[in-house]
Amino acid sequence: MNTRYLLPTMLTALLSAGVANAATLPEDRTDLLYHSYEGDGADINGPALVVRKSFGDKVSLSGKYYVDSVSSASIDVVTTASAYSEERIETSFGASYLYDATVFSLNVTNSDENDFLGRSYFFSVSQEMFGALTTLSLGYGRGDDTVSRNGDDVFEDEIDRQHYQLGLTQVLTKNWIASVDYEAITDEGFLNNPYRSVRYQDDSTRGYAYESELYPRTRTSNSLSLRTRYYLKHGAALSFDYRYFSDTWDIEAHTVGVGYVHKFRDNWTFEAGYRHYTQTQAEFYSDLFERPQAQNFLARDKELSSFSNHMGRVGVTYAFSKKILPFVERGTVNLYFNRLRFDYENFSDLRVGAPVGEEPLFGFDANVIQFYVSVWY
Amino acid sequence: MRTSLILILLAMLGTSGCASVKIEPWVKPYERANLADPIMSFERDPLAASYLQHVFESREGARGAVGGSHGGCGCN
C-alpha cells in the first residue's frame, strides 16, 4: 500500500471512533539510568535522565537527556579503519495534552554527534474506547538528519525520514491483554554508513581490495507486531512478543520474545526473558563482490547481511515507599543484565588469515547492563 | 488508491459502526486489578525500554512497531 494514504486512513479511523472513556496522562516520574554495552570490540556507556511532570490535570511535560560514550574497535573499524572514540548526546522534549478522552502527544528529539545531526518530531493521538477495553493510537513522525564524515570537510548529505504508526491495545480478559502495532517508515537521502566499504576480488597478494559502499537513496519498511501479557496467580506474569519486518531492500526479519516476571514479598520483582532475532540479507549485499562496481548498489555492512541473534535477560527490582525526599512518594532501584550472541551467515571475519573467500564467519557476544533508579511523585 | 479507499471505509465502519452499538464491557472496572499491576505493562520503564530498542536498532536491519515514540537513532 502506498504510504501517502496511510495518514488519512488512520485519521479517518480515529475521528470516526466513539464510545470514549476517561484517558489518563503519563505518570509523574523521574528515571536516572546508567547503561553499558560491551561487545565486538566496542564499549558504549553513559547516563540517561528522563523527568516527567504534569501541570494541572490536562498537561504533562517531559525532558530527556541521554549520552552514548563510544570507544570502538569493532570488526568494521579494525579491518578498514582505525579505532575511535566519540560521544552522542540526545535531548528531547515532550508534551502531552488531555482533551476530553483523548491524549495528544508531541515529542521533539535532537541527536548530536560529531558526524551526525538528527532532529525528529513525533505526534501521536491515543483514545480509549468500548468501556476502556480498547485503546487506539495513531502516530506520525518526521526526521531530518545531516550526515557528515570526519576528516572530510566537503562531504555532507541529508536524510528525510517519515514514520506512520497505528496501534490497538485490547483487554481480552481480566488477566490477559494484547497489543497489535503497525509501523511504516520511509527514508530518503544518504542511507550508507559513510565509513564502511565493500570488498571485491582482485589480483593482489591479499586477493581482494575495498571500495566505498553505495546504497539506494530510498527505503520503505513495514513492521507488524503482536505483544501480549498474561497475569498468573501470586503476582507473576508471562509475556510473548512477535514482530514481522520487511523492506524494499529485500530484508525480511522475525523477532520473537518471551518473558516471565515474578513479584516476591512486598518489595522485590524478578524478571527473566529470552529474545530471538533473525533476518535475511539486503538484495545488494555481498561479503565479496567478483569485481569493482559489480552492480548498481553495493553493501558489505554486516547489519544488512543474513544473521541471527539470541538474547537472555535477567533483572531485579527493589521497590521502596519511603519518602526519601519530601515530594517523592515511592521509587524503585533496578538492575538488568542482558547477554547477546550474534552469528553471521555471510559476513567473514577478515582478521583471521585465510585464503580469500574461505575466511571463517564472524560472530560475537555482547553484554548489556542497565542500572536505574525511578521515583514517582 | 482503491485499496486505500476500502481501508478508509473499513476504518469508518469498524469504528463508527461499533460506536452506535452499545458494547457492554466484559471486564468490569472492579475486575482490572491484575491488569493494572505494573508487571502487566508493555513498557513498565519507558527509558530502559527505549535504550534497549536503541541497542537493537543499531545492530539489526529491522525497525519499528515496538511501541512508544521514536527519537533519532544515531545508528551510524
Short mmCIF file of C-alpha atoms in Angstrom, two decimals:
data_model
loop_
_atom_site.label_atom_id
_atom_site.label_comp_id
_atom_site.label_asym_id
_atom_site.label_seq_id
_atom_site.Cartn_x
_atom_site.Cartn_y
_atom_site.Cartn_z
CA MET A 1 0.00 0.00 0.00
CA ASN A 2 1.24 3.48 -0.84
CA THR A 3 2.25 5.13 2.42
CA ARG A 4 0.84 8.53 1.42
CA TYR A 5 -2.66 7.15 2.02
CA LEU A 6 -1.77 5.84 5.47
CA LEU A 7 -2.20 9.09 7.35
CA PRO A 8 -5.70 9.93 6.01
CA THR A 9 -6.77 6.34 6.64
CA MET A 10 -5.53 6.45 10.21
CA LEU A 11 -7.06 9.86 10.90
CA THR A 12 -10.40 8.72 9.49
CA ALA A 13 -10.36 5.77 11.88
CA LEU A 14 -9.66 8.00 14.85
CA LEU A 15 -12.11 10.76 14.01
CA SER A 16 -14.94 8.34 13.45
CA ALA A 17 -14.20 6.41 16.63
CA GLY A 18 -16.55 6.82 19.51
CA VAL A 19 -17.59 5.46 22.90
CA ALA A 20 -14.64 7.02 24.60
CA ASN A 21 -13.81 6.76 28.26
CA ALA A 22 -11.54 8.70 30.55
CA ALA A 23 -7.98 8.63 29.34
CA THR A 24 -5.05 9.41 31.58
CA LEU A 25 -1.80 11.30 31.26
CA PRO A 26 1.53 9.52 31.82
CA GLU A 27 2.68 9.21 35.43
CA ASP A 28 4.84 11.86 37.09
CA ARG A 29 8.21 10.18 37.44
CA THR A 30 11.93 10.60 37.05
CA ASP A 31 14.31 7.89 35.83
CA LEU A 32 18.07 8.04 36.11
CA LEU A 33 19.77 5.29 34.11
CA TYR A 34 23.33 4.11 33.65
CA HIS A 35 23.77 1.91 30.57
CA SER A 36 26.67 -0.14 29.35
CA TYR A 37 27.20 -2.15 26.15
CA GLU A 38 30.32 -4.25 25.60
CA GLY A 39 30.71 -6.38 22.51
CA ASP A 40 32.52 -6.70 19.16
CA GLY A 41 35.37 -4.50 20.45
CA ALA A 42 33.00 -1.66 21.24
CA ASP A 43 32.41 -0.15 24.66
CA ILE A 44 29.41 2.18 24.81
CA ASN A 45 28.12 3.57 28.06
CA GLY A 46 26.71 6.67 29.66
CA PRO A 47 23.94 8.18 31.75
CA ALA A 48 20.36 8.96 30.80
CA LEU A 49 17.77 11.02 32.62
CA VAL A 50 14.06 11.48 31.99
CA VAL A 51 11.91 13.84 34.05
CA ARG A 52 8.14 13.93 33.59
CA LYS A 53 5.75 16.24 35.44
CA SER A 54 2.12 17.13 34.95
CA PHE A 55 0.73 20.63 35.33
CA GLY A 56 -2.89 20.69 36.33
CA ASP A 57 -4.91 17.71 35.11
CA LYS A 58 -4.55 18.42 31.39
CA VAL A 59 -0.86 18.84 30.60
CA SER A 60 2.20 16.68 31.17
CA LEU A 61 5.71 17.72 30.12
CA SER A 62 8.85 15.64 29.88
CA GLY A 63 12.52 16.19 29.21
CA LYS A 64 15.20 13.65 28.33
CA TYR A 65 18.98 13.78 28.35
CA TYR A 66 20.91 10.77 27.07
CA VAL A 67 24.62 10.17 26.46
CA ASP A 68 26.43 7.44 24.49
CA SER A 69 30.17 7.49 25.12
CA VAL A 70 31.62 5.29 22.40
CA SER A 71 35.04 3.67 22.27
CA SER A 72 35.09 1.39 19.27
CA ALA A 73 37.48 -1.12 17.77
CA SER A 74 34.76 -3.25 16.18
CA ILE A 75 35.48 -5.59 13.28
CA ASP A 76 34.44 -2.93 10.72
CA VAL A 77 36.82 -0.46 12.30
CA VAL A 78 39.73 -2.88 12.71
CA THR A 79 39.60 -4.20 9.14
CA THR A 80 39.07 -0.96 7.22
CA ALA A 81 39.83 2.00 9.52
CA SER A 82 41.28 2.77 12.96
CA ALA A 83 39.81 2.70 16.46
CA TYR A 84 37.93 5.82 17.54
CA SER A 85 36.13 7.44 20.43
CA GLU A 86 33.14 9.74 20.19
CA GLU A 87 30.12 10.93 22.11
CA ARG A 88 26.48 11.12 21.13
CA ILE A 89 24.15 13.34 23.10
CA GLU A 90 20.40 13.05 22.68
CA THR A 91 17.98 15.53 24.16
CA SER A 92 14.24 15.53 23.79
CA PHE A 93 11.22 17.44 24.96
CA GLY A 94 7.73 16.02 25.13
CA ALA A 95 4.30 17.42 25.86
CA SER A 96 1.03 15.55 26.34
CA TYR A 97 -2.38 17.18 26.42
CA LEU A 98 -5.53 15.51 27.69
CA TYR A 99 -8.64 16.72 25.90
CA ASP A 100 -11.87 15.01 26.86
CA ALA A 101 -10.97 11.33 26.42
CA THR A 102 -8.06 11.78 24.04
CA VAL A 103 -4.36 12.24 24.75
CA PHE A 104 -2.36 14.25 22.21
CA SER A 105 1.42 13.97 22.47
CA LEU A 106 4.25 15.76 20.74
CA ASN A 107 7.90 14.85 21.07
CA VAL A 108 10.90 16.69 19.64
CA THR A 109 14.30 14.99 19.74
CA ASN A 110 17.82 16.16 18.89
CA SER A 111 20.69 13.74 18.44
CA ASP A 112 24.15 15.26 18.17
CA GLU A 113 27.40 13.54 17.15
CA ASN A 114 30.48 14.99 15.53
CA ASP A 115 29.47 13.41 12.19
CA PHE A 116 25.69 13.10 12.51
CA LEU A 117 22.95 15.53 13.47
CA GLY A 118 19.46 14.17 13.88
CA ARG A 119 16.27 16.06 14.59
CA SER A 120 12.93 14.30 14.80
CA TYR A 121 9.35 15.20 15.61
CA PHE A 122 6.70 12.75 16.62
CA PHE A 123 3.00 13.41 17.07
CA SER A 124 0.59 10.83 18.43
CA VAL A 125 -3.03 10.56 19.47
CA SER A 126 -4.46 7.84 21.68
CA GLN A 127 -8.01 7.19 22.73
CA GLU A 128 -9.70 4.64 24.95
CA MET A 129 -12.91 3.10 23.66
CA PHE A 130 -15.54 0.48 24.44
CA GLY A 131 -15.52 0.78 28.21
CA ALA A 132 -11.75 1.34 28.29
CA LEU A 133 -11.17 -2.17 26.96
CA THR A 134 -9.68 -0.87 23.73
CA THR A 135 -7.06 1.80 23.16
CA LEU A 136 -6.44 3.06 19.64
CA SER A 137 -3.32 5.07 18.94
CA LEU A 138 -2.07 6.81 15.84
CA GLY A 139 1.28 8.42 15.29
CA TYR A 140 3.15 10.37 12.68
CA GLY A 141 6.82 11.26 12.90
CA ARG A 142 9.36 13.02 10.80
CA GLY A 143 13.14 13.04 10.99
CA ASP A 144 15.65 15.36 9.35
CA ASP A 145 19.23 14.17 9.66
CA THR A 146 22.51 15.64 8.45
CA VAL A 147 25.32 13.19 7.75
CA SER A 148 28.97 14.23 7.53
CA ARG A 149 32.30 12.40 7.62
CA ASN A 150 35.19 13.08 9.95
CA GLY A 151 38.31 14.13 8.07
CA ASP A 152 36.27 15.20 5.05
CA ASP A 153 35.22 18.85 5.14
CA VAL A 154 33.43 18.66 1.79
CA PHE A 155 31.05 15.77 2.32
CA GLU A 156 27.62 16.48 3.77
CA ASP A 157 24.27 14.93 2.94
CA GLU A 158 20.73 14.67 4.29
CA ILE A 159 18.20 12.04 5.29
CA ASP A 160 14.47 12.68 5.37
CA ARG A 161 12.50 10.09 7.36
CA GLN A 162 8.80 9.62 7.98
CA HIS A 163 7.04 7.29 10.42
CA TYR A 164 3.40 6.19 10.35
CA GLN A 165 2.15 4.25 13.36
CA LEU A 166 -1.11 2.54 14.14
CA GLY A 167 -1.66 0.67 17.40
CA LEU A 168 -4.51 -1.18 19.03
CA THR A 169 -4.38 -2.42 22.61
CA GLN A 170 -7.15 -4.75 23.72
CA VAL A 171 -8.14 -6.10 27.13
CA LEU A 172 -9.12 -9.71 26.43
CA THR A 173 -9.92 -10.98 29.92
CA LYS A 174 -9.30 -9.74 33.46
CA ASN A 175 -5.86 -11.42 33.25
CA TRP A 176 -4.94 -11.02 29.59
CA ILE A 177 -4.07 -8.02 27.43
CA ALA A 178 -2.73 -7.82 23.89
CA SER A 179 -1.49 -5.13 21.53
CA VAL A 180 -1.11 -5.05 17.76
CA ASP A 181 1.14 -2.38 16.27
CA TYR A 182 1.92 -1.46 12.70
CA GLU A 183 4.58 0.98 11.57
CA ALA A 184 5.70 2.10 8.14
CA ILE A 185 8.93 4.05 7.80
CA THR A 186 10.18 5.77 4.68
CA ASP A 187 13.71 7.14 4.27
CA GLU A 188 15.12 9.29 1.53
CA GLY A 189 18.70 10.53 1.30
CA PHE A 190 22.15 9.28 2.19
CA LEU A 191 21.48 5.94 3.87
CA ASN A 192 25.01 4.47 3.81
CA ASN A 193 27.35 4.41 6.70
CA PRO A 194 29.89 6.96 5.31
CA TYR A 195 32.89 5.00 6.63
CA ARG A 196 32.18 1.47 5.52
CA SER A 197 33.47 -0.30 2.42
CA VAL A 198 32.70 -3.35 0.32
CA ARG A 199 35.42 -5.73 -0.80
CA TYR A 200 35.92 -7.22 -4.24
CA GLN A 201 38.29 -9.78 -5.67
CA ASP A 202 41.46 -8.55 -7.34
CA ASP A 203 44.91 -9.85 -8.33
CA SER A 204 46.78 -8.54 -5.28
CA THR A 205 48.61 -10.81 -2.86
CA ARG A 206 45.76 -10.44 -0.39
CA GLY A 207 43.27 -11.37 -3.07
CA TYR A 208 40.79 -8.52 -2.53
CA ALA A 209 40.52 -4.73 -2.35
CA TYR A 210 37.99 -2.24 -0.96
CA GLU A 211 35.70 0.39 -2.46
CA SER A 212 33.03 2.59 -0.89
CA GLU A 213 29.57 1.25 -0.17
CA LEU A 214 26.74 2.60 -2.26
CA TYR A 215 23.17 2.22 -1.01
CA PRO A 216 19.91 3.18 -2.70
CA ARG A 217 18.71 6.64 -1.62
CA THR A 218 15.26 5.41 -0.67
CA ARG A 219 13.98 2.74 1.67
CA THR A 220 10.49 1.86 2.87
CA SER A 221 9.85 -0.66 5.62
CA ASN A 222 6.77 -2.23 7.18
CA SER A 223 6.59 -3.78 10.63
CA LEU A 224 3.72 -5.57 12.29
CA SER A 225 3.95 -6.71 15.88
CA LEU A 226 1.86 -8.59 18.39
CA ARG A 227 2.57 -8.21 22.10
CA THR A 228 0.66 -9.91 24.85
CA ARG A 229 0.80 -10.18 28.66
CA TYR A 230 -0.92 -12.78 30.80
CA TYR A 231 -1.31 -12.48 34.57
CA LEU A 232 -0.66 -15.63 36.56
CA LYS A 233 -1.59 -16.18 40.17
CA HIS A 234 0.51 -14.89 43.04
CA GLY A 235 1.87 -11.78 41.35
CA ALA A 236 3.51 -13.22 38.28
CA ALA A 237 3.06 -12.52 34.58
CA LEU A 238 4.06 -14.07 31.27
CA SER A 239 4.84 -12.11 28.11
CA PHE A 240 5.04 -13.03 24.45
CA ASP A 241 6.12 -10.68 21.66
CA TYR A 242 6.43 -11.24 17.92
CA ARG A 243 7.33 -8.85 15.12
CA TYR A 244 7.42 -9.33 11.37
CA PHE A 245 9.50 -6.90 9.32
CA SER A 246 10.11 -6.42 5.60
CA ASP A 247 11.50 -3.60 3.49
CA THR A 248 12.16 -2.56 -0.09
CA TRP A 249 15.78 -3.69 0.22
CA ASP A 250 14.54 -7.28 0.48
CA ILE A 251 15.33 -7.65 4.16
CA GLU A 252 12.84 -9.84 5.97
CA ALA A 253 13.09 -10.29 9.73
CA HIS A 254 11.34 -12.10 12.56
CA THR A 255 11.67 -11.22 16.24
CA VAL A 256 10.29 -13.43 19.00
CA GLY A 257 10.46 -12.71 22.72
CA VAL A 258 9.15 -14.43 25.83
CA GLY A 259 9.38 -13.24 29.42
CA TYR A 260 8.44 -14.06 32.97
CA VAL A 261 8.04 -11.56 35.82
CA HIS A 262 7.56 -12.59 39.43
CA LYS A 263 6.92 -10.41 42.45
CA PHE A 264 8.45 -11.62 45.70
CA ARG A 265 7.15 -10.38 49.04
CA ASP A 266 6.34 -6.67 49.03
CA ASN A 267 9.46 -5.12 47.63
CA TRP A 268 11.09 -7.42 45.10
CA THR A 269 10.36 -8.16 41.46
CA PHE A 270 12.41 -10.67 39.46
CA GLU A 271 12.35 -10.91 35.68
CA ALA A 272 13.79 -13.29 33.10
CA GLY A 273 13.40 -13.24 29.33
CA TYR A 274 14.62 -14.59 26.02
CA ARG A 275 14.62 -12.88 22.61
CA HIS A 276 15.49 -14.31 19.20
CA TYR A 277 16.02 -12.27 16.04
CA THR A 278 16.70 -13.44 12.50
CA GLN A 279 16.92 -11.60 9.17
CA THR A 280 17.69 -12.18 5.50
CA GLN A 281 20.23 -10.06 3.65
CA ALA A 282 19.60 -6.94 1.60
CA GLU A 283 19.49 -7.70 -2.12
CA PHE A 284 22.61 -5.60 -2.80
CA TYR A 285 24.70 -7.12 0.00
CA SER A 286 27.70 -9.34 -0.66
CA ASP A 287 30.58 -10.47 1.52
CA LEU A 288 32.86 -10.50 -1.54
CA PHE A 289 31.99 -8.98 -4.92
CA GLU A 290 33.59 -10.50 -8.01
CA ARG A 291 34.86 -7.19 -9.36
CA PRO A 292 34.77 -3.45 -8.61
CA GLN A 293 31.48 -1.69 -9.33
CA ALA A 294 29.91 -5.12 -9.73
CA GLN A 295 26.36 -3.77 -9.52
CA ASN A 296 24.41 -0.54 -9.08
CA PHE A 297 24.25 -0.74 -5.29
CA LEU A 298 26.90 -2.25 -3.05
CA ALA A 299 26.92 -3.12 0.63
CA ARG A 300 29.04 -5.17 2.99
CA ASP A 301 27.57 -3.74 6.15
CA LYS A 302 27.01 -6.70 8.50
CA GLU A 303 23.69 -5.20 9.65
CA LEU A 304 22.45 -5.87 6.09
CA SER A 305 23.75 -9.46 5.92
CA SER A 306 21.87 -12.65 6.85
CA PHE A 307 22.26 -13.26 10.55
CA SER A 308 20.53 -14.14 13.77
CA ASN A 309 21.00 -13.32 17.41
CA HIS A 310 19.84 -14.63 20.76
CA MET A 311 19.44 -12.63 23.94
CA GLY A 312 18.96 -13.82 27.52
CA ARG A 313 17.83 -11.32 30.11
CA VAL A 314 17.60 -11.31 33.91
CA GLY A 315 16.70 -8.42 36.17
CA VAL A 316 15.72 -7.48 39.67
CA THR A 317 13.74 -4.51 41.01
CA TYR A 318 13.58 -3.34 44.59
CA ALA A 319 10.65 -1.05 45.40
CA PHE A 320 10.65 1.38 48.29
CA SER A 321 7.89 3.58 49.61
CA LYS A 322 9.87 5.75 51.98
CA LYS A 323 9.79 9.46 51.34
CA ILE A 324 13.49 9.86 50.65
CA LEU A 325 12.69 13.40 49.58
CA PRO A 326 9.68 15.46 50.72
CA PHE A 327 7.97 15.30 47.33
CA VAL A 328 8.77 11.66 46.48
CA GLU A 329 6.02 9.11 47.10
CA ARG A 330 7.81 5.91 46.09
CA GLY A 331 10.59 4.55 43.97
CA THR A 332 12.46 1.57 42.57
CA VAL A 333 16.08 0.52 42.17
CA ASN A 334 16.61 -1.73 39.14
CA LEU A 335 19.43 -3.84 37.74
CA TYR A 336 19.18 -5.73 34.44
CA PHE A 337 21.75 -7.87 32.68
CA ASN A 338 21.38 -8.89 29.02
CA ARG A 339 23.63 -11.31 27.19
CA LEU A 340 23.55 -11.34 23.38
CA ARG A 341 25.05 -13.73 20.84
CA PHE A 342 25.28 -12.70 17.15
CA ASP A 343 26.01 -15.26 14.40
CA TYR A 344 26.51 -14.03 10.84
CA GLU A 345 25.77 -16.34 7.94
CA ASN A 346 27.60 -14.49 5.16
CA PHE A 347 29.91 -11.95 6.80
CA SER A 348 33.50 -13.18 7.08
CA ASP A 349 35.98 -12.48 9.85
CA LEU A 350 38.86 -10.91 7.90
CA ARG A 351 41.04 -10.62 11.00
CA VAL A 352 41.81 -14.31 10.55
CA GLY A 353 44.41 -15.18 7.92
CA ALA A 354 42.82 -17.46 5.34
CA PRO A 355 42.60 -17.74 1.54
CA VAL A 356 40.19 -15.18 0.10
CA GLY A 357 36.62 -16.41 0.24
CA GLU A 358 37.47 -19.09 2.82
CA GLU A 359 37.65 -16.92 5.93
CA PRO A 360 35.59 -18.12 8.92
CA LEU A 361 32.22 -16.50 9.53
CA PHE A 362 32.03 -13.71 12.08
CA GLY A 363 30.17 -13.86 15.38
CA PHE A 364 30.39 -12.14 18.74
CA ASP A 365 28.97 -11.94 22.25
CA ALA A 366 27.81 -8.74 23.92
CA ASN A 367 26.86 -7.76 27.47
CA VAL A 368 24.31 -5.04 28.11
CA ILE A 369 23.79 -3.69 31.63
CA GLN A 370 21.08 -1.30 32.77
CA PHE A 371 21.12 0.12 36.27
CA TYR A 372 18.48 2.72 37.07
CA VAL A 373 16.57 4.43 39.82
CA SER A 374 12.99 5.58 39.31
CA VAL A 375 10.96 7.80 41.60
CA TRP A 376 7.29 8.78 41.46
CA TYR A 377 5.90 11.99 42.95
CA MET B 1 -5.82 4.10 -4.32
CA ARG B 2 -8.61 1.55 -4.41
CA THR B 3 -7.04 -0.35 -1.53
CA SER B 4 -6.83 2.83 0.48
CA LEU B 5 -10.49 3.72 -0.13
CA ILE B 6 -11.52 0.27 1.03
CA LEU B 7 -9.36 0.68 4.12
CA ILE B 8 -10.87 4.08 4.89
CA LEU B 9 -14.39 2.66 4.55
CA LEU B 10 -13.49 -0.31 6.74
CA ALA B 11 -11.99 2.05 9.30
CA MET B 12 -15.20 4.10 9.38
CA LEU B 13 -17.41 1.04 9.58
CA GLY B 14 -15.22 -0.64 12.15
CA THR B 15 -15.23 2.31 14.49
CA SER B 16 -18.32 4.45 13.98
CA GLY B 17 -20.41 1.34 13.34
CA CYS B 18 -19.39 -0.06 16.69
CA ALA B 19 -19.92 3.32 18.29
CA SER B 20 -23.62 3.16 17.58
CA VAL B 21 -23.85 -0.27 19.20
CA LYS B 22 -23.63 -0.26 22.96
CA ILE B 23 -20.91 -2.69 23.88
CA GLU B 24 -21.07 -3.93 27.43
CA PRO B 25 -17.51 -4.15 28.79
CA TRP B 26 -16.89 -7.81 29.52
CA VAL B 27 -14.19 -6.92 32.05
CA LYS B 28 -15.69 -4.64 34.70
CA PRO B 29 -13.66 -1.80 36.21
CA TYR B 30 -13.51 -3.62 39.57
CA GLU B 31 -12.04 -6.68 37.80
CA ARG B 32 -8.99 -4.84 36.48
CA ALA B 33 -6.66 -5.03 39.48
CA ASN B 34 -4.43 -7.61 37.83
CA LEU B 35 -4.33 -5.69 34.55
CA ALA B 36 -3.35 -2.55 36.45
CA ASP B 37 -0.38 -4.25 38.09
CA PRO B 38 2.86 -2.73 36.69
CA ILE B 39 4.15 -6.20 35.76
CA MET B 40 1.39 -6.30 33.09
CA SER B 41 2.57 -3.11 31.45
CA PHE B 42 4.01 -3.26 27.91
CA GLU B 43 6.53 -0.61 28.91
CA ARG B 44 6.96 -0.67 32.66
CA ASP B 45 10.05 1.55 32.47
CA PRO B 46 9.97 3.55 29.21
CA LEU B 47 13.52 4.90 29.47
CA ALA B 48 15.06 1.45 29.97
CA ALA B 49 12.87 0.02 27.18
CA SER B 50 13.84 2.75 24.70
CA TYR B 51 17.53 2.21 25.48
CA LEU B 52 17.25 -1.49 24.70
CA GLN B 53 15.45 -0.71 21.44
CA HIS B 54 18.31 1.62 20.54
CA VAL B 55 20.76 -1.27 21.14
CA PHE B 56 18.76 -3.46 18.75
CA GLU B 57 18.16 -0.80 16.07
CA SER B 58 21.87 -0.03 15.89
CA ARG B 59 22.76 -3.64 15.12
CA GLU B 60 19.77 -5.09 13.27
CA GLY B 61 18.17 -4.33 9.92
CA ALA B 62 14.62 -4.33 11.29
CA ARG B 63 12.98 -1.37 12.97
CA GLY B 64 9.59 -0.06 14.10
CA ALA B 65 6.36 -1.34 15.65
CA VAL B 66 7.83 -1.65 19.13
CA GLY B 67 5.50 0.81 20.88
CA GLY B 68 6.40 4.27 22.13
CA SER B 69 7.66 7.19 20.10
CA HIS B 70 10.95 7.40 18.28
CA GLY B 71 13.92 9.64 18.61
CA GLY B 72 16.93 9.92 16.37
CA CYS B 73 18.60 6.57 16.11
CA GLY B 74 22.18 7.84 15.86
CA CYS B 75 22.97 4.48 14.33
CA ASN B 76 25.94 5.22 12.08
#
